[in-house]
Short mmCIF file of C-alpha atoms in Angstrom, two decimals:
data_model
loop_
_atom_site.label_atom_id
_atom_site.label_comp_id
_atom_site.label_asym_id
_atom_site.label_seq_id
_atom_site.Cartn_x
_atom_site.Cartn_y
_atom_site.Cartn_z
CA MET A 1 249.96 -32.23 76.21
CA ALA A 2 251.97 -29.10 77.06
CA ARG A 3 248.76 -27.06 77.18
CA SER A 4 247.13 -29.59 79.56
CA LEU A 5 250.22 -29.49 81.80
CA ILE A 6 250.13 -25.69 81.96
CA HIS A 7 246.39 -25.83 82.65
CA TYR A 8 246.84 -28.24 85.54
CA MET A 9 249.79 -26.29 86.96
CA SER A 10 247.77 -23.05 86.88
CA LEU A 11 244.87 -24.74 88.66
CA ILE A 12 247.11 -26.15 91.36
CA VAL A 13 248.97 -22.86 91.88
CA SER A 14 245.65 -20.97 92.12
CA CYS A 15 244.28 -23.40 94.68
CA ALA A 16 247.55 -23.28 96.58
CA ALA A 17 247.66 -19.48 96.53
CA LEU A 18 244.16 -19.38 98.04
CA GLY A 19 245.25 -21.92 100.62
CA ALA A 20 248.39 -20.04 101.73
CA CYS A 21 246.34 -17.30 103.28
CA ILE A 22 246.87 -15.80 106.71
CA THR A 23 244.27 -14.47 109.14
CA THR A 24 245.47 -12.02 111.77
CA ARG A 25 243.80 -10.59 114.85
CA VAL A 26 245.36 -8.07 117.25
CA GLU A 27 243.60 -6.97 120.43
CA GLU A 28 244.50 -4.29 122.95
CA THR A 29 243.53 -3.57 126.54
CA LYS A 30 244.75 -0.28 128.01
CA ASP A 31 244.85 0.04 131.81
CA ALA A 32 246.82 3.28 132.19
CA ALA A 33 248.03 6.24 130.14
CA THR A 34 251.26 5.72 128.25
CA GLY A 35 253.81 7.91 126.54
CA ILE A 36 257.56 7.91 126.20
CA GLU A 37 259.96 10.83 126.47
CA LYS A 38 263.23 11.33 124.62
CA GLY A 39 265.95 9.43 126.43
CA GLU A 40 263.54 6.79 127.71
CA SER A 41 263.43 3.29 126.29
CA ILE A 42 261.63 -0.02 126.59
CA VAL A 43 262.89 -3.57 126.96
CA ILE A 44 261.22 -6.67 125.52
CA LEU A 45 261.68 -9.91 127.48
CA ALA A 46 260.31 -13.42 127.08
CA SER A 47 258.43 -14.63 130.15
CA SER A 48 260.34 -17.25 132.12
CA PHE A 49 260.39 -20.85 130.91
CA HIS A 50 259.92 -21.77 134.58
CA THR A 51 256.27 -20.85 134.05
CA GLY A 52 256.04 -23.19 131.03
CA ASN A 53 256.37 -20.35 128.54
CA GLU A 54 258.13 -21.23 125.25
CA THR A 55 258.37 -17.93 123.39
CA GLU A 56 260.99 -18.29 120.69
CA ASP A 57 264.15 -16.13 120.79
CA ASP A 58 263.61 -15.40 117.07
CA PHE A 59 260.21 -13.90 117.84
CA VAL A 60 261.57 -11.68 120.61
CA ASN A 61 264.36 -10.48 118.29
CA CYS A 62 261.85 -9.84 115.48
CA VAL A 63 259.54 -7.75 117.66
CA THR A 64 262.53 -5.86 119.10
CA LYS A 65 263.84 -4.94 115.64
CA ARG A 66 260.42 -3.92 114.30
CA VAL A 67 259.57 -1.74 117.30
CA ALA A 68 262.90 0.10 117.01
CA ARG A 69 262.72 0.49 113.24
CA GLY A 70 262.12 3.71 111.33
CA ARG A 71 261.34 7.33 112.08
CA LYS A 72 258.56 6.47 114.55
CA GLY A 73 260.62 3.74 116.17
CA VAL A 74 260.92 3.45 119.95
CA ASP A 75 264.30 3.04 121.65
CA VAL A 76 264.63 -0.58 122.75
CA MET A 77 267.33 -1.79 125.13
CA ALA A 78 268.76 -5.24 124.33
CA ASP A 79 267.17 -7.82 126.63
CA GLU A 80 270.50 -9.39 127.60
CA ASP A 81 271.89 -5.96 128.62
CA PHE A 82 268.86 -5.28 130.84
CA ARG A 83 269.07 -8.74 132.43
CA ASP A 84 272.78 -8.10 133.14
CA ALA A 85 272.02 -4.64 134.59
CA LEU A 86 269.52 -6.15 137.07
CA PHE A 87 271.35 -9.47 137.57
CA PRO A 88 270.24 -11.89 138.97
CA TRP A 89 266.71 -10.65 139.63
CA LEU A 90 265.46 -11.15 136.04
CA GLU A 91 266.92 -14.67 135.63
CA PRO A 92 264.18 -17.22 134.80
CA ARG A 93 264.13 -18.58 138.36
CA LEU A 94 263.73 -15.17 140.06
CA ALA A 95 262.00 -13.00 137.43
CA PRO A 96 258.70 -11.45 138.57
CA ARG A 97 255.81 -13.58 137.31
CA ASP A 98 253.07 -11.01 137.58
CA LEU A 99 252.51 -7.42 138.65
CA SER A 100 252.20 -8.35 142.33
CA ASP A 101 255.91 -9.33 142.27
CA LEU A 102 257.05 -5.95 140.91
CA PRO A 103 257.11 -4.05 144.27
CA GLU A 104 259.44 -6.70 145.75
CA LEU A 105 261.81 -6.29 142.80
CA LEU A 106 261.79 -2.50 143.00
CA GLN A 107 262.51 -2.59 146.74
CA ARG A 108 265.74 -4.57 146.35
CA PRO A 109 268.87 -2.52 147.08
CA GLY A 110 270.39 -1.05 143.96
CA ILE A 111 267.53 -1.96 141.61
CA ASN A 112 265.98 1.52 141.29
CA GLU A 113 269.41 2.98 140.56
CA ALA A 114 270.12 0.28 137.96
CA ILE A 115 266.76 0.95 136.25
CA ALA A 116 267.38 4.72 136.28
CA ASP A 117 270.85 4.21 134.77
CA SER A 118 269.43 2.00 132.02
CA GLY A 119 266.79 4.56 131.02
CA VAL A 120 264.17 1.85 130.67
CA ARG A 121 260.61 3.11 131.28
CA TYR A 122 258.53 0.10 130.13
CA VAL A 123 259.10 -3.65 130.40
CA VAL A 124 257.24 -5.73 127.81
CA TRP A 125 256.80 -9.40 128.75
CA LEU A 126 256.11 -11.70 125.80
CA LYS A 127 254.25 -15.00 126.21
CA GLY A 128 253.07 -17.56 123.67
CA ASP A 129 254.50 -19.42 120.72
CA THR A 130 253.90 -20.75 117.20
CA ASP A 131 252.73 -24.33 116.71
CA GLN A 132 251.78 -26.54 113.83
CA THR A 133 248.14 -27.47 114.42
CA SER A 134 247.46 -29.86 111.55
CA SER A 135 248.98 -31.28 108.40
CA GLY A 136 248.16 -33.61 105.55
CA GLY A 137 248.79 -34.74 101.98
CA GLY A 138 252.14 -36.01 100.80
CA LEU A 139 254.92 -35.60 98.30
CA SER A 140 256.80 -38.29 96.42
CA CYS A 141 260.11 -37.51 94.80
CA ALA A 142 262.27 -39.75 92.63
CA ALA A 143 265.56 -39.40 90.78
CA ALA A 144 267.14 -41.36 87.97
CA PRO A 145 270.11 -40.67 85.73
CA GLY A 146 269.14 -37.64 83.66
CA ALA A 147 265.80 -36.98 85.36
CA ALA A 148 264.29 -36.12 88.74
CA GLY A 149 260.99 -34.80 89.98
CA CYS A 150 258.29 -34.71 92.61
CA PHE A 151 254.56 -35.27 92.56
CA GLY A 152 251.84 -34.61 95.10
CA LEU A 153 250.42 -32.00 97.45
CA ALA A 154 251.51 -31.43 101.07
CA TRP A 155 249.95 -28.87 103.41
CA TRP A 156 250.13 -27.84 107.03
CA GLU A 157 248.50 -25.25 109.25
CA ASP A 158 250.38 -23.08 111.75
CA GLN A 159 249.00 -20.94 114.54
CA SER A 160 250.81 -18.13 116.34
CA ALA A 161 249.29 -16.88 119.60
CA TYR A 162 251.26 -14.27 121.57
CA GLU A 163 250.54 -11.85 124.39
CA ALA A 164 252.50 -8.75 125.38
CA ILE A 165 252.07 -7.43 128.93
CA ILE A 166 253.40 -3.91 129.42
CA TRP A 167 254.62 -2.68 132.81
CA ASP A 168 255.39 0.96 133.55
CA LEU A 169 258.44 0.93 135.85
CA GLN A 170 258.12 4.63 136.62
CA ASP A 171 254.60 4.34 138.06
CA GLY A 172 254.85 0.67 139.06
CA VAL A 173 251.63 -0.24 137.22
CA GLN A 174 250.53 -2.43 134.36
CA SER A 175 249.87 -0.18 131.37
CA GLY A 176 247.96 -2.80 129.40
CA THR A 177 248.11 -5.93 127.30
CA LEU A 178 248.25 -6.67 123.60
CA SER A 179 247.49 -10.03 122.06
CA THR A 180 247.87 -11.37 118.54
CA ASP A 181 246.41 -14.50 116.97
CA VAL A 182 247.54 -15.53 113.51
CA SER A 183 246.76 -18.69 111.61
CA GLY A 184 247.73 -19.75 108.11
CA THR A 185 248.01 -22.72 105.82
CA SER A 186 251.16 -23.53 103.85
CA VAL A 187 251.01 -25.67 100.73
CA ILE A 188 253.56 -27.40 98.52
CA PRO A 189 252.04 -28.57 95.24
CA ALA A 190 254.35 -30.50 92.96
CA ILE A 191 254.19 -31.65 89.38
CA VAL A 192 257.81 -32.48 88.67
CA ILE A 193 258.90 -29.26 90.42
CA PRO A 194 257.66 -28.56 93.96
CA LEU A 195 256.25 -25.06 94.39
CA PRO A 196 256.32 -24.13 98.10
CA LEU A 197 253.77 -21.51 99.14
CA ILE A 198 254.60 -20.84 102.76
CA ALA A 199 252.29 -18.88 105.08
CA ARG A 200 254.72 -16.90 107.24
CA VAL A 201 252.55 -16.97 110.30
CA GLN A 202 255.15 -16.06 112.92
CA ALA A 203 256.41 -13.17 110.79
CA ALA A 204 252.85 -11.85 110.47
CA ALA A 205 252.37 -12.12 114.25
CA CYS A 206 255.62 -10.24 114.81
CA LYS A 207 254.65 -7.47 112.40
CA GLY A 208 251.13 -7.08 113.87
CA LEU A 209 252.26 -7.09 117.50
CA ALA A 210 255.25 -4.79 116.94
CA THR A 211 253.17 -2.22 115.05
CA GLN A 212 250.50 -2.16 117.74
CA LEU A 213 253.11 -2.05 120.52
CA ARG A 214 254.79 0.99 118.99
CA VAL A 215 251.48 2.85 118.85
CA PHE A 216 250.57 1.70 122.37
CA ILE A 217 253.83 2.87 123.95
CA ALA A 218 253.90 6.22 122.16
CA GLY A 219 250.18 6.83 122.59
CA ASP A 220 248.73 9.29 125.06
CA GLY A 221 245.40 9.84 126.71
CA PRO A 222 243.23 8.59 129.55
CA ALA A 223 243.12 4.97 130.63
CA ALA A 224 240.51 2.77 128.94
CA MET B 1 295.40 -45.72 93.85
CA ARG B 2 296.94 -42.69 95.61
CA TYR B 3 293.76 -40.66 95.11
CA LYS B 4 291.72 -43.52 96.53
CA ILE B 5 293.87 -43.56 99.67
CA LEU B 6 293.63 -39.76 99.99
CA PHE B 7 289.84 -39.92 99.57
CA ILE B 8 289.53 -42.60 102.26
CA ALA B 9 291.82 -40.65 104.61
CA PHE B 10 289.83 -37.41 104.20
CA SER B 11 286.55 -39.29 104.64
CA CYS B 12 287.79 -40.81 107.90
CA ILE B 13 288.93 -37.41 109.19
CA PHE B 14 285.55 -35.89 108.26
CA ILE B 15 283.62 -38.68 109.96
CA LEU B 16 285.75 -38.56 113.10
CA THR B 17 285.40 -34.76 113.49
CA ALA B 18 281.70 -34.95 112.76
CA CYS B 19 281.43 -37.49 115.58
CA SER B 20 282.61 -35.18 118.39
CA LYS B 21 281.52 -31.73 119.49
CA SER B 22 283.40 -29.32 121.71
CA VAL B 23 282.22 -26.32 123.71
CA VAL B 24 284.35 -23.91 125.74
CA VAL B 25 282.17 -21.47 127.70
CA ALA B 26 283.82 -18.12 127.05
CA THR B 27 281.34 -15.56 128.36
CA ASP B 28 281.76 -13.15 131.26
CA PHE B 29 279.20 -12.98 134.07
CA PRO B 30 277.76 -9.82 135.63
CA ARG B 31 278.05 -8.85 139.30
CA PRO B 32 274.82 -9.20 141.27
CA VAL B 33 272.90 -6.05 142.15
CA MET B 34 272.55 -6.35 145.93
CA GLU B 35 273.72 -5.00 149.26
CA PRO B 36 277.01 -6.82 149.98
CA MET B 37 277.24 -8.71 153.27
CA PRO B 38 279.67 -6.84 155.59
CA LEU B 39 282.24 -9.63 155.50
CA LYS B 40 285.76 -10.24 154.25
CA VAL B 41 285.90 -13.74 152.81
CA GLY B 42 288.45 -15.92 151.11
CA VAL B 43 287.18 -17.76 148.04
CA ARG B 44 289.03 -21.03 147.58
CA TYR B 45 289.02 -22.62 144.13
CA THR B 46 290.01 -26.27 143.83
CA ASP B 47 291.79 -27.60 140.77
CA SER B 48 288.80 -29.82 139.97
CA LEU B 49 286.61 -26.70 139.71
CA ARG B 50 289.17 -24.71 137.71
CA GLU B 51 289.77 -27.49 135.22
CA TYR B 52 286.27 -28.98 134.96
CA VAL B 53 285.51 -30.52 131.58
CA HIS B 54 282.47 -32.72 131.06
CA GLU B 55 283.10 -35.41 128.47
CA GLN B 56 280.46 -37.86 127.35
CA LYS B 57 280.21 -40.31 124.48
CA ASN B 58 277.00 -42.24 123.88
CA PRO B 59 276.77 -45.02 121.28
CA LEU B 60 275.64 -43.86 117.82
CA GLU B 61 275.84 -40.18 118.89
CA PRO B 62 278.48 -37.51 118.56
CA GLY B 63 280.60 -37.21 121.71
CA TRP B 64 280.51 -33.96 123.68
CA SER B 65 283.28 -32.11 125.51
CA ILE B 66 282.05 -29.12 127.52
CA ASP B 67 284.78 -27.06 129.21
CA ILE B 68 283.45 -24.81 131.99
CA GLY B 69 286.53 -24.66 134.25
CA ALA B 70 287.60 -21.11 133.46
CA ALA B 71 283.94 -20.03 133.29
CA ASN B 72 283.39 -21.36 136.84
CA ILE B 73 286.12 -19.02 138.10
CA ARG B 74 284.69 -16.02 136.23
CA LEU B 75 281.20 -16.83 137.54
CA PHE B 76 282.18 -17.07 141.20
CA ASP B 77 284.62 -14.12 141.05
CA ALA B 78 281.75 -11.91 139.83
CA LEU B 79 279.14 -13.43 142.17
CA PHE B 80 281.11 -13.36 145.42
CA GLY B 81 282.64 -10.00 144.46
CA GLY B 82 279.12 -8.57 144.60
CA MET B 83 277.88 -10.61 147.59
CA PHE B 84 280.63 -9.65 150.06
CA ARG B 85 282.32 -6.41 151.03
CA GLU B 86 285.76 -7.84 150.27
CA ILE B 87 287.04 -11.09 148.79
CA SER B 88 290.47 -12.59 148.35
CA VAL B 89 291.06 -15.55 146.06
CA LEU B 90 292.81 -18.59 147.54
CA ASN B 91 294.34 -21.58 145.82
CA GLU B 92 293.46 -25.14 146.75
CA SER B 93 296.06 -25.55 149.48
CA GLU B 94 295.73 -22.07 151.03
CA ASP B 95 293.93 -21.38 154.30
CA GLY B 96 293.93 -17.60 154.08
CA ASP B 97 294.85 -15.16 156.83
CA VAL B 98 293.31 -14.61 160.26
CA THR B 99 291.55 -11.43 159.17
CA LEU B 100 289.12 -13.42 157.04
CA ASP B 101 285.57 -13.84 158.39
CA ALA B 102 285.10 -17.08 156.44
CA ILE B 103 286.30 -19.17 153.52
CA ILE B 104 283.87 -20.00 150.72
CA GLU B 105 284.65 -23.06 148.65
CA PRO B 106 282.47 -23.82 145.62
CA VAL B 107 282.54 -27.49 144.62
CA MET B 108 281.36 -28.83 141.26
CA GLU B 109 279.33 -31.99 141.89
CA ASN B 110 277.63 -32.92 138.66
CA PHE B 111 276.95 -31.86 135.08
CA GLU B 112 274.29 -33.42 132.86
CA TYR B 113 272.79 -32.51 129.53
CA SER B 114 269.93 -33.51 127.27
CA LEU B 115 269.82 -33.15 123.49
CA PRO B 116 266.71 -32.48 121.36
CA ASP B 117 266.86 -36.11 120.17
CA HIS B 118 266.67 -37.32 123.79
CA SER B 119 263.67 -35.24 124.81
CA GLY B 120 261.78 -35.13 121.51
CA SER B 121 261.73 -31.33 121.73
CA ASP B 122 263.79 -28.56 120.15
CA GLN B 123 265.63 -27.81 123.41
CA TYR B 124 269.17 -28.35 124.63
CA ALA B 125 269.00 -28.67 128.43
CA VAL B 126 271.76 -28.58 131.06
CA TRP B 127 271.65 -29.45 134.75
CA ILE B 128 274.51 -28.45 137.06
CA ARG B 129 274.94 -29.25 140.74
CA TYR B 130 277.31 -27.29 142.99
CA GLN B 131 277.98 -27.37 146.72
CA ILE B 132 278.94 -24.08 148.37
CA ARG B 133 280.99 -24.90 151.46
CA VAL B 134 281.20 -22.18 154.09
CA ILE B 135 284.19 -22.70 156.38
CA ALA B 136 285.21 -20.79 159.49
CA PRO B 137 288.80 -19.44 159.64
CA ASP B 138 289.70 -22.25 162.06
CA GLY B 139 288.68 -24.84 159.45
CA GLU B 140 285.33 -25.79 160.99
CA LEU B 141 282.57 -26.35 158.45
CA ILE B 142 279.78 -23.82 159.08
CA ALA B 143 277.37 -24.78 156.30
CA ASN B 144 277.02 -26.64 153.04
CA LEU B 145 274.64 -25.01 150.57
CA PRO B 146 273.49 -27.39 147.80
CA VAL B 147 272.78 -25.59 144.51
CA LYS B 148 270.81 -27.17 141.66
CA ALA B 149 270.77 -25.17 138.45
CA TYR B 150 269.00 -25.60 135.13
CA GLY B 151 269.35 -23.98 131.73
CA GLN B 152 267.74 -24.55 128.34
CA ALA B 153 268.23 -23.15 124.85
CA THR B 154 266.39 -23.66 121.59
CA GLU B 155 268.10 -25.71 118.91
CA GLN B 156 269.84 -23.46 116.37
CA MET B 157 269.88 -24.75 112.83
CA LEU B 158 273.30 -26.21 111.99
CA ASP B 159 274.95 -24.94 115.21
CA SER B 160 274.45 -27.43 118.01
CA GLU B 161 277.55 -26.25 119.87
CA GLU B 162 276.19 -22.71 120.16
CA SER B 163 272.91 -24.08 121.55
CA MET B 164 274.73 -26.25 124.10
CA GLU B 165 276.93 -23.30 125.15
CA MET B 166 273.85 -21.08 125.60
CA ALA B 167 272.07 -23.72 127.72
CA THR B 168 275.21 -24.07 129.87
CA ILE B 169 275.54 -20.31 130.36
CA ILE B 170 271.88 -20.05 131.40
CA ALA B 171 272.38 -22.91 133.88
CA MET B 172 275.46 -21.22 135.38
CA ARG B 173 273.59 -17.90 135.71
CA ASP B 174 270.75 -19.86 137.35
CA ALA B 175 273.26 -21.20 139.89
CA ALA B 176 274.42 -17.65 140.63
CA ALA B 177 270.79 -16.53 141.03
CA THR B 178 270.11 -19.35 143.52
CA ILE B 179 273.21 -18.57 145.58
CA ALA B 180 272.56 -14.80 145.60
CA ALA B 181 268.94 -15.31 146.67
CA GLU B 182 269.43 -18.05 149.27
CA PHE B 183 272.87 -17.50 150.81
CA SER B 184 272.17 -14.44 152.92
CA SER B 185 268.76 -15.70 154.04
CA ASP B 186 270.03 -19.11 155.20
CA ALA B 187 269.68 -19.13 159.01
CA THR B 188 272.68 -21.41 159.61
CA ILE B 189 274.95 -19.26 157.46
CA ARG B 190 273.76 -16.01 159.05
CA SER B 191 274.22 -17.31 162.60
CA GLY B 192 277.62 -18.75 161.69
CA LEU B 193 278.99 -15.70 159.91
CA LEU B 194 277.30 -12.63 161.34
CA THR B 195 277.93 -11.30 164.85
CA PRO B 196 275.05 -9.27 166.35
CA GLU B 197 276.86 -6.08 165.30
CA LEU B 198 277.35 -7.28 161.75
CA GLU B 199 273.76 -8.59 161.66
CA GLU B 200 272.59 -5.06 162.49
CA GLU B 201 274.90 -3.58 159.87
CA SER B 202 273.58 -5.95 157.21
#
């Protein structure tokens, strides 16, 4: 009986482990040469919710931390500090929606000085979000005096699709775009004890995008 | 018996506190980055603006108390301090001195909110309506600028008050953005406040 239970548990965990896989794709389009000097920094902002964008604050914070991390990290200014420095022209209602709005922003009195004081060279606009695309199965749990347990199999699939648009404030051009698409299935099998195997899709998207962004910003060479 | 009474008393206190939520907006607001209008204005704050607290209790929901009175003053001090060359703050009953070019009086008209349960999303949303009254030194009303502001913030696990505060702050900053962008381009306000010489200077 114990051997059968172990056999079934191993089978379920194996199937679940195969199911909790993640597929990641990162693409890059480079429109202009990049490079960052000592003393220069970037800022990472979520595109305005006025455009229907729903990029999570957690994702912006994750990308910010990963880009700044380590020996090859890039200096990143906190998004709230940059919004305050250029207030109110980066508030959701007034923020530039695409590159054609950038000249108007740069022509406003005091803006060029505020940008120079901040040391920010590149603005990275993040769009996209993580959604649950499908789910199924079920879990039943019960408890009685002296015993409790769950039985069943629940699963769900998440997809993260994000885009980063990089503007060079010094040259007033769009340097390029990066996009990441990650999907994964999470599974919770349960025989008495539930065993969650979670596909951390948003975390994988953050890691992929941040790594590529660091290389993109620091990279050099002719436009694509 | 005593322990039973104590248990019931503590349970009641727990339930009552769990049934009401309170937010006091404590943040500062930045000055706008812009060319100030060449005017000396008095900014008159009414008591209803200074002491504004929105309280709402819906059936089967926790009640909310959202205090933005002091935050209103900080918001408009920073905003008008950047919009005009010089400001002086007036109390409700003051008319200011004859050297003022105008008196600006922000009025709080309405505050509404929506919880994630209401909208079926993960967002706290806040709508605020102000009126910005522009008054000549002789008391004549020059213009009334209606301001509709909106802010939203994602639901934070276990901290609904922080989410509501963030949505409120974003709505207040949105109000400042609207006023900064629209005030100086409003034709009625410009013709009422700016002489030809000042118009050239601005």
